[in-house]
mmCIF file of N, CA, C and O in Angstrom:
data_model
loop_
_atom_site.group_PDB
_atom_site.id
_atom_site.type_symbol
_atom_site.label_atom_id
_atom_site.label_comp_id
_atom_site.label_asym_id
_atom_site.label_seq_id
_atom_site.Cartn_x
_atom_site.Cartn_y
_atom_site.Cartn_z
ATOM 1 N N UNK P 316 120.967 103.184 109.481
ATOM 2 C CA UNK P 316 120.557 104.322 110.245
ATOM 3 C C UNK P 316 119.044 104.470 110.154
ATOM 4 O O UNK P 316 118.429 104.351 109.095
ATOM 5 N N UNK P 317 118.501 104.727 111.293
ATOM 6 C CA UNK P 317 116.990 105.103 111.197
ATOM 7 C C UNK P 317 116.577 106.240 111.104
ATOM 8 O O UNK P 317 117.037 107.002 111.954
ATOM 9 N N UNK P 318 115.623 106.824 110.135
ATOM 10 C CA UNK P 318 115.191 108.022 110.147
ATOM 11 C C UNK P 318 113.219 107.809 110.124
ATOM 12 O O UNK P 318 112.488 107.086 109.447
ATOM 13 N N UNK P 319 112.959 108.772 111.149
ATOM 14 C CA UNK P 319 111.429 109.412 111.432
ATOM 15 C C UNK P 319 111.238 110.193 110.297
ATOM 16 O O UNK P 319 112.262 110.546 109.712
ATOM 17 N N UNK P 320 109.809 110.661 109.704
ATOM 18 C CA UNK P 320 109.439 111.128 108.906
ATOM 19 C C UNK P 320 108.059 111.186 108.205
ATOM 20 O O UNK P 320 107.244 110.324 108.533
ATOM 21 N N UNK P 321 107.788 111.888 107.495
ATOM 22 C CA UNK P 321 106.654 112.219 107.423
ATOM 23 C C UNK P 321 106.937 112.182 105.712
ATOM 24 O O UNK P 321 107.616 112.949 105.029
ATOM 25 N N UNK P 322 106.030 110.818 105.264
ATOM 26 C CA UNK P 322 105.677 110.923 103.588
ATOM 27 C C UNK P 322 105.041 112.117 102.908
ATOM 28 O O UNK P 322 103.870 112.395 103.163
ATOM 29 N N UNK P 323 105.786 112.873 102.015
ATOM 30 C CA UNK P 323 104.888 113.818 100.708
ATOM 31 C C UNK P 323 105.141 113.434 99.965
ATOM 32 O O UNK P 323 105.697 112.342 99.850
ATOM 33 N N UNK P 324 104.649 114.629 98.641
ATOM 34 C CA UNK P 324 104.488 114.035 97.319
ATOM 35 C C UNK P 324 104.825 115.355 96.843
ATOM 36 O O UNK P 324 104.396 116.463 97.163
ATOM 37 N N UNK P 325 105.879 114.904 95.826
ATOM 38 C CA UNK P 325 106.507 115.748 95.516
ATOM 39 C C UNK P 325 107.112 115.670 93.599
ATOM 40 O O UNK P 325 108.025 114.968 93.163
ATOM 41 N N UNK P 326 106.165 116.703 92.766
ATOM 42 C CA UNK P 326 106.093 115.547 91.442
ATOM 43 C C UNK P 326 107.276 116.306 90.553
ATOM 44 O O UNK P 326 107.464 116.097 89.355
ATOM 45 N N UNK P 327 108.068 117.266 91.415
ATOM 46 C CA UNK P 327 108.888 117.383 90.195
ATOM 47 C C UNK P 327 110.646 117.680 90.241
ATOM 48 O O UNK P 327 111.442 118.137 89.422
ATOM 49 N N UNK P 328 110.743 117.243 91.424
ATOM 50 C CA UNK P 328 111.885 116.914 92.177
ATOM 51 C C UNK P 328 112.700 115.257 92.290
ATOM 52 O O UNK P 328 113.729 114.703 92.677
ATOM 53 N N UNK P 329 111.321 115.002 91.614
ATOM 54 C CA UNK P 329 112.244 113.190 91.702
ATOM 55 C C UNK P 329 113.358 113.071 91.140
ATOM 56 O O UNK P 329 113.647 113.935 90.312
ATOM 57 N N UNK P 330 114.403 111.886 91.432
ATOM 58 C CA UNK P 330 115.678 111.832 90.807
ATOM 59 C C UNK P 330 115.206 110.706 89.047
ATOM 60 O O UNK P 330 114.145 110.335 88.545
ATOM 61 N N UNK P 331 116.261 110.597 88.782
ATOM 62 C CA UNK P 331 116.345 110.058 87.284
ATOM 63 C C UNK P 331 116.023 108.722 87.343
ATOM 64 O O UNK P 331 116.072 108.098 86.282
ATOM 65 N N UNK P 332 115.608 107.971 88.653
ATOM 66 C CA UNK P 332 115.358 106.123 88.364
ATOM 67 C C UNK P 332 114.019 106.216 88.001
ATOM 68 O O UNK P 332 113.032 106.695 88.560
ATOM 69 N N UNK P 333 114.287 105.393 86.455
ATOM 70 C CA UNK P 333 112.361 105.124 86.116
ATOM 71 C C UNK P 333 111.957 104.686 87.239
ATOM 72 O O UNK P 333 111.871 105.768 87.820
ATOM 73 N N UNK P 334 111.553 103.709 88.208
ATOM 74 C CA UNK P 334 110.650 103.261 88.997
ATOM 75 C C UNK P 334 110.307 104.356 90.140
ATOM 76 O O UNK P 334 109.439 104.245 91.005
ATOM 77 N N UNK P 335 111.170 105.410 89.943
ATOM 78 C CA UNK P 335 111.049 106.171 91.535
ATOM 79 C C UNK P 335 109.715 107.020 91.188
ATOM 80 O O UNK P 335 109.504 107.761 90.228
ATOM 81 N N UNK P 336 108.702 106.597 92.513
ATOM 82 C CA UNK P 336 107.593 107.497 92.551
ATOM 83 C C UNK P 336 108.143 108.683 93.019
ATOM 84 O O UNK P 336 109.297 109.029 93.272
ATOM 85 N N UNK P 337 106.712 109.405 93.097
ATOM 86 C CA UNK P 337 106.540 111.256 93.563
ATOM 87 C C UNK P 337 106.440 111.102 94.769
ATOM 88 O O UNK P 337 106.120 112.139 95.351
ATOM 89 N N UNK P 338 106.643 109.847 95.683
ATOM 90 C CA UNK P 338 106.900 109.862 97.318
ATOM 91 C C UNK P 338 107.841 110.146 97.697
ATOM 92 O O UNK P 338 108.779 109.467 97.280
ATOM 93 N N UNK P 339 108.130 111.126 98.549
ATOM 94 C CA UNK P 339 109.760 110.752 99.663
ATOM 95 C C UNK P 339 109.665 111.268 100.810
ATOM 96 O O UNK P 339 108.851 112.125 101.153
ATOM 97 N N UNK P 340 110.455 110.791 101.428
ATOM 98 C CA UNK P 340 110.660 111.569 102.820
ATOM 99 C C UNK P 340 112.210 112.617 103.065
ATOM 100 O O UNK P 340 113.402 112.331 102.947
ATOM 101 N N UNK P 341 111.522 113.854 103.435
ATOM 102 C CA UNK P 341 113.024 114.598 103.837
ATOM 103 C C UNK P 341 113.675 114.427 104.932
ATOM 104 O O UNK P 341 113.324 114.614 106.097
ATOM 105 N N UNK P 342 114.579 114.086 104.522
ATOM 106 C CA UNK P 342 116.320 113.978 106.511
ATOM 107 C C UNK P 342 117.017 115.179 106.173
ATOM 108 O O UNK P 342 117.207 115.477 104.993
ATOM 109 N N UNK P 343 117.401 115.871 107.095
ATOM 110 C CA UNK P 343 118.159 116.737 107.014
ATOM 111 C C UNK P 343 119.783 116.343 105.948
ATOM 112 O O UNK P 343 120.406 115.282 105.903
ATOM 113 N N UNK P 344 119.921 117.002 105.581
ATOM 114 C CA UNK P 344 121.557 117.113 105.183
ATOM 115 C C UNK P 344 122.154 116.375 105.409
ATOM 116 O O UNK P 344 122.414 115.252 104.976
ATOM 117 N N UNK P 345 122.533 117.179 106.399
ATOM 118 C CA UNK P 345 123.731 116.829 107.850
ATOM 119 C C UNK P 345 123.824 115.204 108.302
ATOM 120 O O UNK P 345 124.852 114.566 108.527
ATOM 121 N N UNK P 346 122.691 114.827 108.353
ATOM 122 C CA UNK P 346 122.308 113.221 108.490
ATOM 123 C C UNK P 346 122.422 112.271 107.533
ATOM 124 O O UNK P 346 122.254 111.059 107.664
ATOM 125 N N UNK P 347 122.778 113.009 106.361
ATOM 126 C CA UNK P 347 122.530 111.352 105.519
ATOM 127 C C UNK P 347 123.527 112.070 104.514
ATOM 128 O O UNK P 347 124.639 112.020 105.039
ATOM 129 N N UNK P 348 123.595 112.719 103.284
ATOM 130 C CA UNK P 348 124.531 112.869 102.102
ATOM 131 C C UNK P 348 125.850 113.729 102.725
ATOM 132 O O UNK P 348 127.014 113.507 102.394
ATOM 133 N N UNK P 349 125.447 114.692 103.632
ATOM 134 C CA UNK P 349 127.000 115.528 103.941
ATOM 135 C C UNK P 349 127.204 114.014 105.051
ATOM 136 O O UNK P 349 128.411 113.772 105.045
ATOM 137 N N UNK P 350 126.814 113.466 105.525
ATOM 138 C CA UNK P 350 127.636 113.003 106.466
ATOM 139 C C UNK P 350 128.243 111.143 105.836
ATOM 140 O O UNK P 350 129.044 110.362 106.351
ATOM 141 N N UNK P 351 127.639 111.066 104.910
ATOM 142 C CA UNK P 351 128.151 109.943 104.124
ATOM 143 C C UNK P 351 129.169 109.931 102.757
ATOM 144 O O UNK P 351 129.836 109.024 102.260
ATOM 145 N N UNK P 352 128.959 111.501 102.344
ATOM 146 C CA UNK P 352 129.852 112.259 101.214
ATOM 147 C C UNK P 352 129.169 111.999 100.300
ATOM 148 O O UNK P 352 129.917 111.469 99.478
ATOM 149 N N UNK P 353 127.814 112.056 99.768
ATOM 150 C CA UNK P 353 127.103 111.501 98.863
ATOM 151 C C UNK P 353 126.916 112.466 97.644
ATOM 152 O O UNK P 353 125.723 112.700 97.837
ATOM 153 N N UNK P 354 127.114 112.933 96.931
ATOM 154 C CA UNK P 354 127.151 114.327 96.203
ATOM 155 C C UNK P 354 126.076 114.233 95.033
ATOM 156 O O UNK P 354 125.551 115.268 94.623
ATOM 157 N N UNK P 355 125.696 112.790 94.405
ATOM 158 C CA UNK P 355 125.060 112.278 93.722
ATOM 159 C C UNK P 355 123.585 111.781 93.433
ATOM 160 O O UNK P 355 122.885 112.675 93.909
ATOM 161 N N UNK P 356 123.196 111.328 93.183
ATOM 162 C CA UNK P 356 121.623 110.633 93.686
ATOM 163 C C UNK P 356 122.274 109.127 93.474
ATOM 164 O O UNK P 356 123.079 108.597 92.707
ATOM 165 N N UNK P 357 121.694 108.859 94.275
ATOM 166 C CA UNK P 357 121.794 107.287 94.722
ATOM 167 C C UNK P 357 121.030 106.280 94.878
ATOM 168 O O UNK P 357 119.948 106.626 95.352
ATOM 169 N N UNK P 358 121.132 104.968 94.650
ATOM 170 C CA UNK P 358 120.362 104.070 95.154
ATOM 171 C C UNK P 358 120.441 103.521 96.836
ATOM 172 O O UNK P 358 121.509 104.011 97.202
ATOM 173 N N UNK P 359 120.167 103.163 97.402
ATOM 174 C CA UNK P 359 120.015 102.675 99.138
ATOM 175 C C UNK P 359 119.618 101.509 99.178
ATOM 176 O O UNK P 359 118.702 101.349 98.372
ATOM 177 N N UNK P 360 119.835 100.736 99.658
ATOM 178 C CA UNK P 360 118.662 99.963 100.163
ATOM 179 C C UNK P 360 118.398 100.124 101.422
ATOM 180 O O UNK P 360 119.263 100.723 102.061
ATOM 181 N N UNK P 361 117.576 99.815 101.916
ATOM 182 C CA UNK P 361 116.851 99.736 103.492
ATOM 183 C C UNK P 361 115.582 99.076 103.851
ATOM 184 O O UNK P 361 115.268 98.045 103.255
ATOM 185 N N UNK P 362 114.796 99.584 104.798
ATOM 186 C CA UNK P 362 113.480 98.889 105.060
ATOM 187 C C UNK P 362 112.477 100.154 105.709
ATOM 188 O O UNK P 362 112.924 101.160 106.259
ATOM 189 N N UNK P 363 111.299 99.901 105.543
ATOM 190 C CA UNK P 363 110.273 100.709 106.478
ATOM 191 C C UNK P 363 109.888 99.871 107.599
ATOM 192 O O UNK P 363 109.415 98.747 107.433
ATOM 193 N N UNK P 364 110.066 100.353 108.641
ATOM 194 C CA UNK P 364 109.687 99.216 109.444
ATOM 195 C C UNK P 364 108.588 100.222 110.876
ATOM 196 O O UNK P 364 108.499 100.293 112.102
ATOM 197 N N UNK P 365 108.158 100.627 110.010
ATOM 198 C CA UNK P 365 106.603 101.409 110.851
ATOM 199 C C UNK P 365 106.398 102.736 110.070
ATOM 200 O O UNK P 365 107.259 103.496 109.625
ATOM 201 N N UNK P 366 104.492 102.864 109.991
ATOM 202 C CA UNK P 366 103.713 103.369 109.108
ATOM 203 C C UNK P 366 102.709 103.795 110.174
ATOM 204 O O UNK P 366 101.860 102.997 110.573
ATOM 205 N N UNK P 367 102.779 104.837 110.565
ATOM 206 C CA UNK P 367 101.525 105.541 111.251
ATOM 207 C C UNK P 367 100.814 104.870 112.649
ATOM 208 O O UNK P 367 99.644 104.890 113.029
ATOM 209 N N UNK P 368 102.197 104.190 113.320
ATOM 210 C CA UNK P 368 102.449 103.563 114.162
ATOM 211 C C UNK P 368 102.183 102.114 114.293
ATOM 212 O O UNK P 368 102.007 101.403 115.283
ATOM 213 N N UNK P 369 102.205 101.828 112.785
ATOM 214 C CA UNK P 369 101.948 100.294 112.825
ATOM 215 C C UNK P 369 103.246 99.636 112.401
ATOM 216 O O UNK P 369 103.792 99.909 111.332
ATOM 217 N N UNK P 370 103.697 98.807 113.228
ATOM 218 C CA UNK P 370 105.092 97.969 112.443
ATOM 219 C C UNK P 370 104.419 97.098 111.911
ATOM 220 O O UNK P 370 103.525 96.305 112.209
ATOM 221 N N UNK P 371 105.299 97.531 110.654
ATOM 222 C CA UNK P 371 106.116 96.650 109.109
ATOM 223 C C UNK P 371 106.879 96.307 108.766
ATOM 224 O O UNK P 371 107.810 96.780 109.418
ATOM 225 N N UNK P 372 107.334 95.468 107.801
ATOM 226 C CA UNK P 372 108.696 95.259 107.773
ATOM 227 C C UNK P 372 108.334 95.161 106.064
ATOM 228 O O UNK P 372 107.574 94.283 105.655
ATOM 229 N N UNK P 373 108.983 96.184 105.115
ATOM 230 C CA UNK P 373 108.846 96.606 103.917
ATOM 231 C C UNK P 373 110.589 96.939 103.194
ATOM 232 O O UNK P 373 111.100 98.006 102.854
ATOM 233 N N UNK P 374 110.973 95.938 103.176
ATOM 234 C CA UNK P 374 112.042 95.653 102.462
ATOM 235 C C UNK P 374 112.137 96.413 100.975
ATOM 236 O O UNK P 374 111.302 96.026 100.158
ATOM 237 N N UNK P 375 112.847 97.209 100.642
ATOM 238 C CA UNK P 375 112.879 98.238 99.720
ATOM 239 C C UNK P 375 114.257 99.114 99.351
ATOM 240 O O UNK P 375 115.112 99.278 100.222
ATOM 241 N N UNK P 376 114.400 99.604 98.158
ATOM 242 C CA UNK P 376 114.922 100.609 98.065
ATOM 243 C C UNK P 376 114.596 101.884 98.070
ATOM 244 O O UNK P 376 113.458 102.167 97.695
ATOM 245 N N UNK P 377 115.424 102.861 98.456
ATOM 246 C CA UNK P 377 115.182 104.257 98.639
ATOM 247 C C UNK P 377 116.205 104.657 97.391
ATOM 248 O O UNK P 377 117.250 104.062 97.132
ATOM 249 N N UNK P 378 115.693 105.741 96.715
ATOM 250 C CA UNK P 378 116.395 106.738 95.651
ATOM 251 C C UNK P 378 117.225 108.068 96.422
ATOM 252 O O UNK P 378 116.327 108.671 97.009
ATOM 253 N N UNK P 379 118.137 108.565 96.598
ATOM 254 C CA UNK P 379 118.321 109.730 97.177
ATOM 255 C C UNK P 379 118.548 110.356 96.303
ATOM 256 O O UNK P 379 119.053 109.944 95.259
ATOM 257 N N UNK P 380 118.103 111.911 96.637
ATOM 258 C CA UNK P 380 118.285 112.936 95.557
ATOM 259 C C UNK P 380 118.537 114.061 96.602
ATOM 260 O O UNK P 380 117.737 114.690 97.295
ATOM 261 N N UNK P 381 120.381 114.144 96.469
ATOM 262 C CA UNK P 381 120.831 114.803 97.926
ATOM 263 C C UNK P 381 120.333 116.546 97.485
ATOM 264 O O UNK P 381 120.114 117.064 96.390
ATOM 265 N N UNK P 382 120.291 117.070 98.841
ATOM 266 C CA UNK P 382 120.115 118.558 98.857
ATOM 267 C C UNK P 382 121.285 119.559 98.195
ATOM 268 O O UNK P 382 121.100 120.776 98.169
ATOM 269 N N UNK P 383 122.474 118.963 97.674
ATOM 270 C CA UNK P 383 123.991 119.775 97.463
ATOM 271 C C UNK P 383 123.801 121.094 98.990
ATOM 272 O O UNK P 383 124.311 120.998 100.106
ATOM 273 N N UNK P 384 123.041 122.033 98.535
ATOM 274 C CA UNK P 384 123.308 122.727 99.077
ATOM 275 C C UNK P 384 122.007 123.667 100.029
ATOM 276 O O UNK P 384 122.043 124.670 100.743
ATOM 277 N N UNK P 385 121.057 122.839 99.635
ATOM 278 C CA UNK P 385 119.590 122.915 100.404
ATOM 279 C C UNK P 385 120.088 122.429 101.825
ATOM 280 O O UNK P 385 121.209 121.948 101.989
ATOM 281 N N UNK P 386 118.997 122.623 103.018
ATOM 282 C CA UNK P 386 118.929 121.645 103.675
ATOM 283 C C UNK P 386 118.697 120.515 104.053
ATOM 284 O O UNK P 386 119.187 119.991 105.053
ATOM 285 N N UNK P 387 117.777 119.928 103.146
ATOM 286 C CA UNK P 387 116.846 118.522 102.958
ATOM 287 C C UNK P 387 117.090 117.511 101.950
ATOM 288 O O UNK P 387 116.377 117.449 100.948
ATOM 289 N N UNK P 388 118.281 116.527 102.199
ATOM 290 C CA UNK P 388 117.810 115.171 101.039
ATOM 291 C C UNK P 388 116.656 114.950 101.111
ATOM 292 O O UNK P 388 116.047 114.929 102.180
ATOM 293 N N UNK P 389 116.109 114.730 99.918
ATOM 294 C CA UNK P 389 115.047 113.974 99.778
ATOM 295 C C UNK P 389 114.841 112.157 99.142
ATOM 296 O O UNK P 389 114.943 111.892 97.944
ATOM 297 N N UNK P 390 114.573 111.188 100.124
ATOM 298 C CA UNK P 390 114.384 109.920 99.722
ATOM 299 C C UNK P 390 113.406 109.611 98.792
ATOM 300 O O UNK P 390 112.375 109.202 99.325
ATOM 301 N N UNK P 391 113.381 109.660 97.727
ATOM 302 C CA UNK P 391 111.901 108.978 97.219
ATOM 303 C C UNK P 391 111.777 107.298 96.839
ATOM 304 O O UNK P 391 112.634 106.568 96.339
ATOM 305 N N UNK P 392 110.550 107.019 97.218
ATOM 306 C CA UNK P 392 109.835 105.130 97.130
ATOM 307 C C UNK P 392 110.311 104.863 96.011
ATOM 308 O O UNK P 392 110.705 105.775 95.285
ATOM 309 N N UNK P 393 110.374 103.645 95.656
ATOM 310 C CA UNK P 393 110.117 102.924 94.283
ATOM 311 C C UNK P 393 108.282 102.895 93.848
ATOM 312 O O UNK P 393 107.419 102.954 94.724
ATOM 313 N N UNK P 394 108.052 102.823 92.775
ATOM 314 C CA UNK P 394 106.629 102.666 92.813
ATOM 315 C C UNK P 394 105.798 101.741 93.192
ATOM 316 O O UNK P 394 104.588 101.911 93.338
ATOM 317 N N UNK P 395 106.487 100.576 93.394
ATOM 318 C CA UNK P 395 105.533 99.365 94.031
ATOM 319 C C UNK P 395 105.230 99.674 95.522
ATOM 320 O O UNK P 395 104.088 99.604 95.977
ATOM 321 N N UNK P 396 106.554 100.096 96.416
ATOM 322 C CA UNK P 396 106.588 100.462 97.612
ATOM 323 C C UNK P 396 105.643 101.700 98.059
ATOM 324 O O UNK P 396 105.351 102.007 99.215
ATOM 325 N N UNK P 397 105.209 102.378 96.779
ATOM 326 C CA UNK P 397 103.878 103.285 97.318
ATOM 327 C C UNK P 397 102.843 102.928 97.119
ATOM 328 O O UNK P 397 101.842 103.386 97.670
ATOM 329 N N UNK P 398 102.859 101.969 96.227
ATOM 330 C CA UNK P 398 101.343 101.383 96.425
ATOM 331 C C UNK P 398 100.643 100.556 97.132
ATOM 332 O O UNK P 398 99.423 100.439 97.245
ATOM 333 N N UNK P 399 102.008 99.660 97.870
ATOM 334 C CA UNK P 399 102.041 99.463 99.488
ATOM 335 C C UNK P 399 101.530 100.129 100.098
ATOM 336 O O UNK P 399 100.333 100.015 100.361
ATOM 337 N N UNK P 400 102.369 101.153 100.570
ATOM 338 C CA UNK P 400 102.022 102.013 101.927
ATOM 339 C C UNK P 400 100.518 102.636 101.475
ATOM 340 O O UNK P 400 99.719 103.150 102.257
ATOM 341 N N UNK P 401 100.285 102.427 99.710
ATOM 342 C CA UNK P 401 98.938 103.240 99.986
ATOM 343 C C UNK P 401 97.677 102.732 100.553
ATOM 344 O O UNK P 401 96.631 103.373 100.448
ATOM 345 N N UNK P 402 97.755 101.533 101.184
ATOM 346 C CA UNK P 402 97.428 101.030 101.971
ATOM 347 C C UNK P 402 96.529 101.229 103.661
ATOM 348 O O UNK P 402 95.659 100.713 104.362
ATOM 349 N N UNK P 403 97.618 102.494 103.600
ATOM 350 C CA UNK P 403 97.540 103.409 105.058
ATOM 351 C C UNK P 403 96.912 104.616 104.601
ATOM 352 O O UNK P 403 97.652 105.594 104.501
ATOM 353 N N UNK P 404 95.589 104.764 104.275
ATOM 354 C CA UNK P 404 94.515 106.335 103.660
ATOM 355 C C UNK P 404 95.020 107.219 104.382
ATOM 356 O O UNK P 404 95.240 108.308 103.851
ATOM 357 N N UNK P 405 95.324 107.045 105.663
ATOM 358 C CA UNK P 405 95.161 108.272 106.428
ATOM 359 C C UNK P 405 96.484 109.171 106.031
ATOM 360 O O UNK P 405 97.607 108.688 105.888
ATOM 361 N N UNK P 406 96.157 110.537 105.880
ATOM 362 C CA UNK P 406 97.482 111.955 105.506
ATOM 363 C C UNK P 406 97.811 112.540 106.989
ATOM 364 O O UNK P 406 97.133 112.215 107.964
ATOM 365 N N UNK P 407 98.606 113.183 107.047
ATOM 366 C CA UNK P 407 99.457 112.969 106.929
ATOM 367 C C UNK P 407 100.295 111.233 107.235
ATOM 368 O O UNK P 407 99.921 110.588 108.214
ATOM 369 N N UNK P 408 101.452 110.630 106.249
ATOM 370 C CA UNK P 408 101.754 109.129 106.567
ATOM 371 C C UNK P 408 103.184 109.328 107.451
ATOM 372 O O UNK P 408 104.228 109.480 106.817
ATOM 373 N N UNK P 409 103.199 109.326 108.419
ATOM 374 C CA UNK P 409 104.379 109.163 109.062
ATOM 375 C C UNK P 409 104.898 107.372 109.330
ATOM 376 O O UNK P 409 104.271 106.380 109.700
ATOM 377 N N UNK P 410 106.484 107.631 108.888
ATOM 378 C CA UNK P 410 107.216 106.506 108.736
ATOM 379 C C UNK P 410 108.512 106.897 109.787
ATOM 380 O O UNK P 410 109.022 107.909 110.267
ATOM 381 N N UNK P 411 108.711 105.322 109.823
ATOM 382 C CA UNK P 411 110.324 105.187 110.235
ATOM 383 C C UNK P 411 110.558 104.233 109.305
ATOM 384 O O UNK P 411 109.748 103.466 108.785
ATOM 385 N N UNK P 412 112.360 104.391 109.040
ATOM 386 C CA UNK P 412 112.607 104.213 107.873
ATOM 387 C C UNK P 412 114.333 103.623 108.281
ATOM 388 O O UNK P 412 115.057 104.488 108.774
ATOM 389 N N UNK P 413 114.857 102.427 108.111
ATOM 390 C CA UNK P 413 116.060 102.015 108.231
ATOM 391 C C UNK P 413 116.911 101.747 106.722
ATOM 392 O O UNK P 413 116.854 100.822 105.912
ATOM 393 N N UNK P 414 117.651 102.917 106.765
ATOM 394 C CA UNK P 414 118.481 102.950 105.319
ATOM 395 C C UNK P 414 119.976 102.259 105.669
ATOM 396 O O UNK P 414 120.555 102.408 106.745
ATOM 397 N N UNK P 415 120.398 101.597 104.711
ATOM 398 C CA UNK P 415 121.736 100.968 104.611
ATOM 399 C C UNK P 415 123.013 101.392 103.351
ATOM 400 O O UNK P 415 122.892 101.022 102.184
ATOM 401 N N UNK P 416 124.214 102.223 103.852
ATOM 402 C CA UNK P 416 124.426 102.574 103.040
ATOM 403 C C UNK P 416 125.119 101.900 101.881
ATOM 404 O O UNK P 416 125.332 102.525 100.842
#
């Protein structure tokens, strides 16, 4: 599934994987943990495959750290994968993002 989005940083919400940076991107709910039954934090794999309108192809895992009862999962990077994208200076970093469940 592809999700649009806009990278923050977010330092105290991360889930429990040592490698997961203070990056993620929020998807609604409804789109990714209620609609997959995910209740947990999870590992993903997927890809980034565009960064501030530049295609990439950034083979990666995503961490989920579902909303239970918020509106917003939040995905966060692995840490190598942000030091990638840090690559791209410019703020706000908008991504598209193909997760596999």
């Amino acid at each position: 599934m592809e999700f649009a989005g806009e990278l923050k940083y977010e330092r105290f919400l991360k889930p429990s994987f040592k490698d997961s940076s203070d990056y993620n991107i929020n998807i609604e709910r409804r789109l990714l943990s209620y609609k997959f039954d995910i209740m947990y934090e999870k590992e993903l794999s997927g890809s980034i495959i565009n960064i501030n309108g530049n295609d990439v192809s950034i083979e990666t895992k995503f961490y989920l750290n579902p909303a239970h009862c918020g509106p917003v999962d939040r995905l966060f990077l692995p840490s190598a994968t942000a030091l990638k994208i840090n690559a791209f200076p410019s703020m706000p970093i908008k991504v598209l993002i193909d997760v596999k469940k």
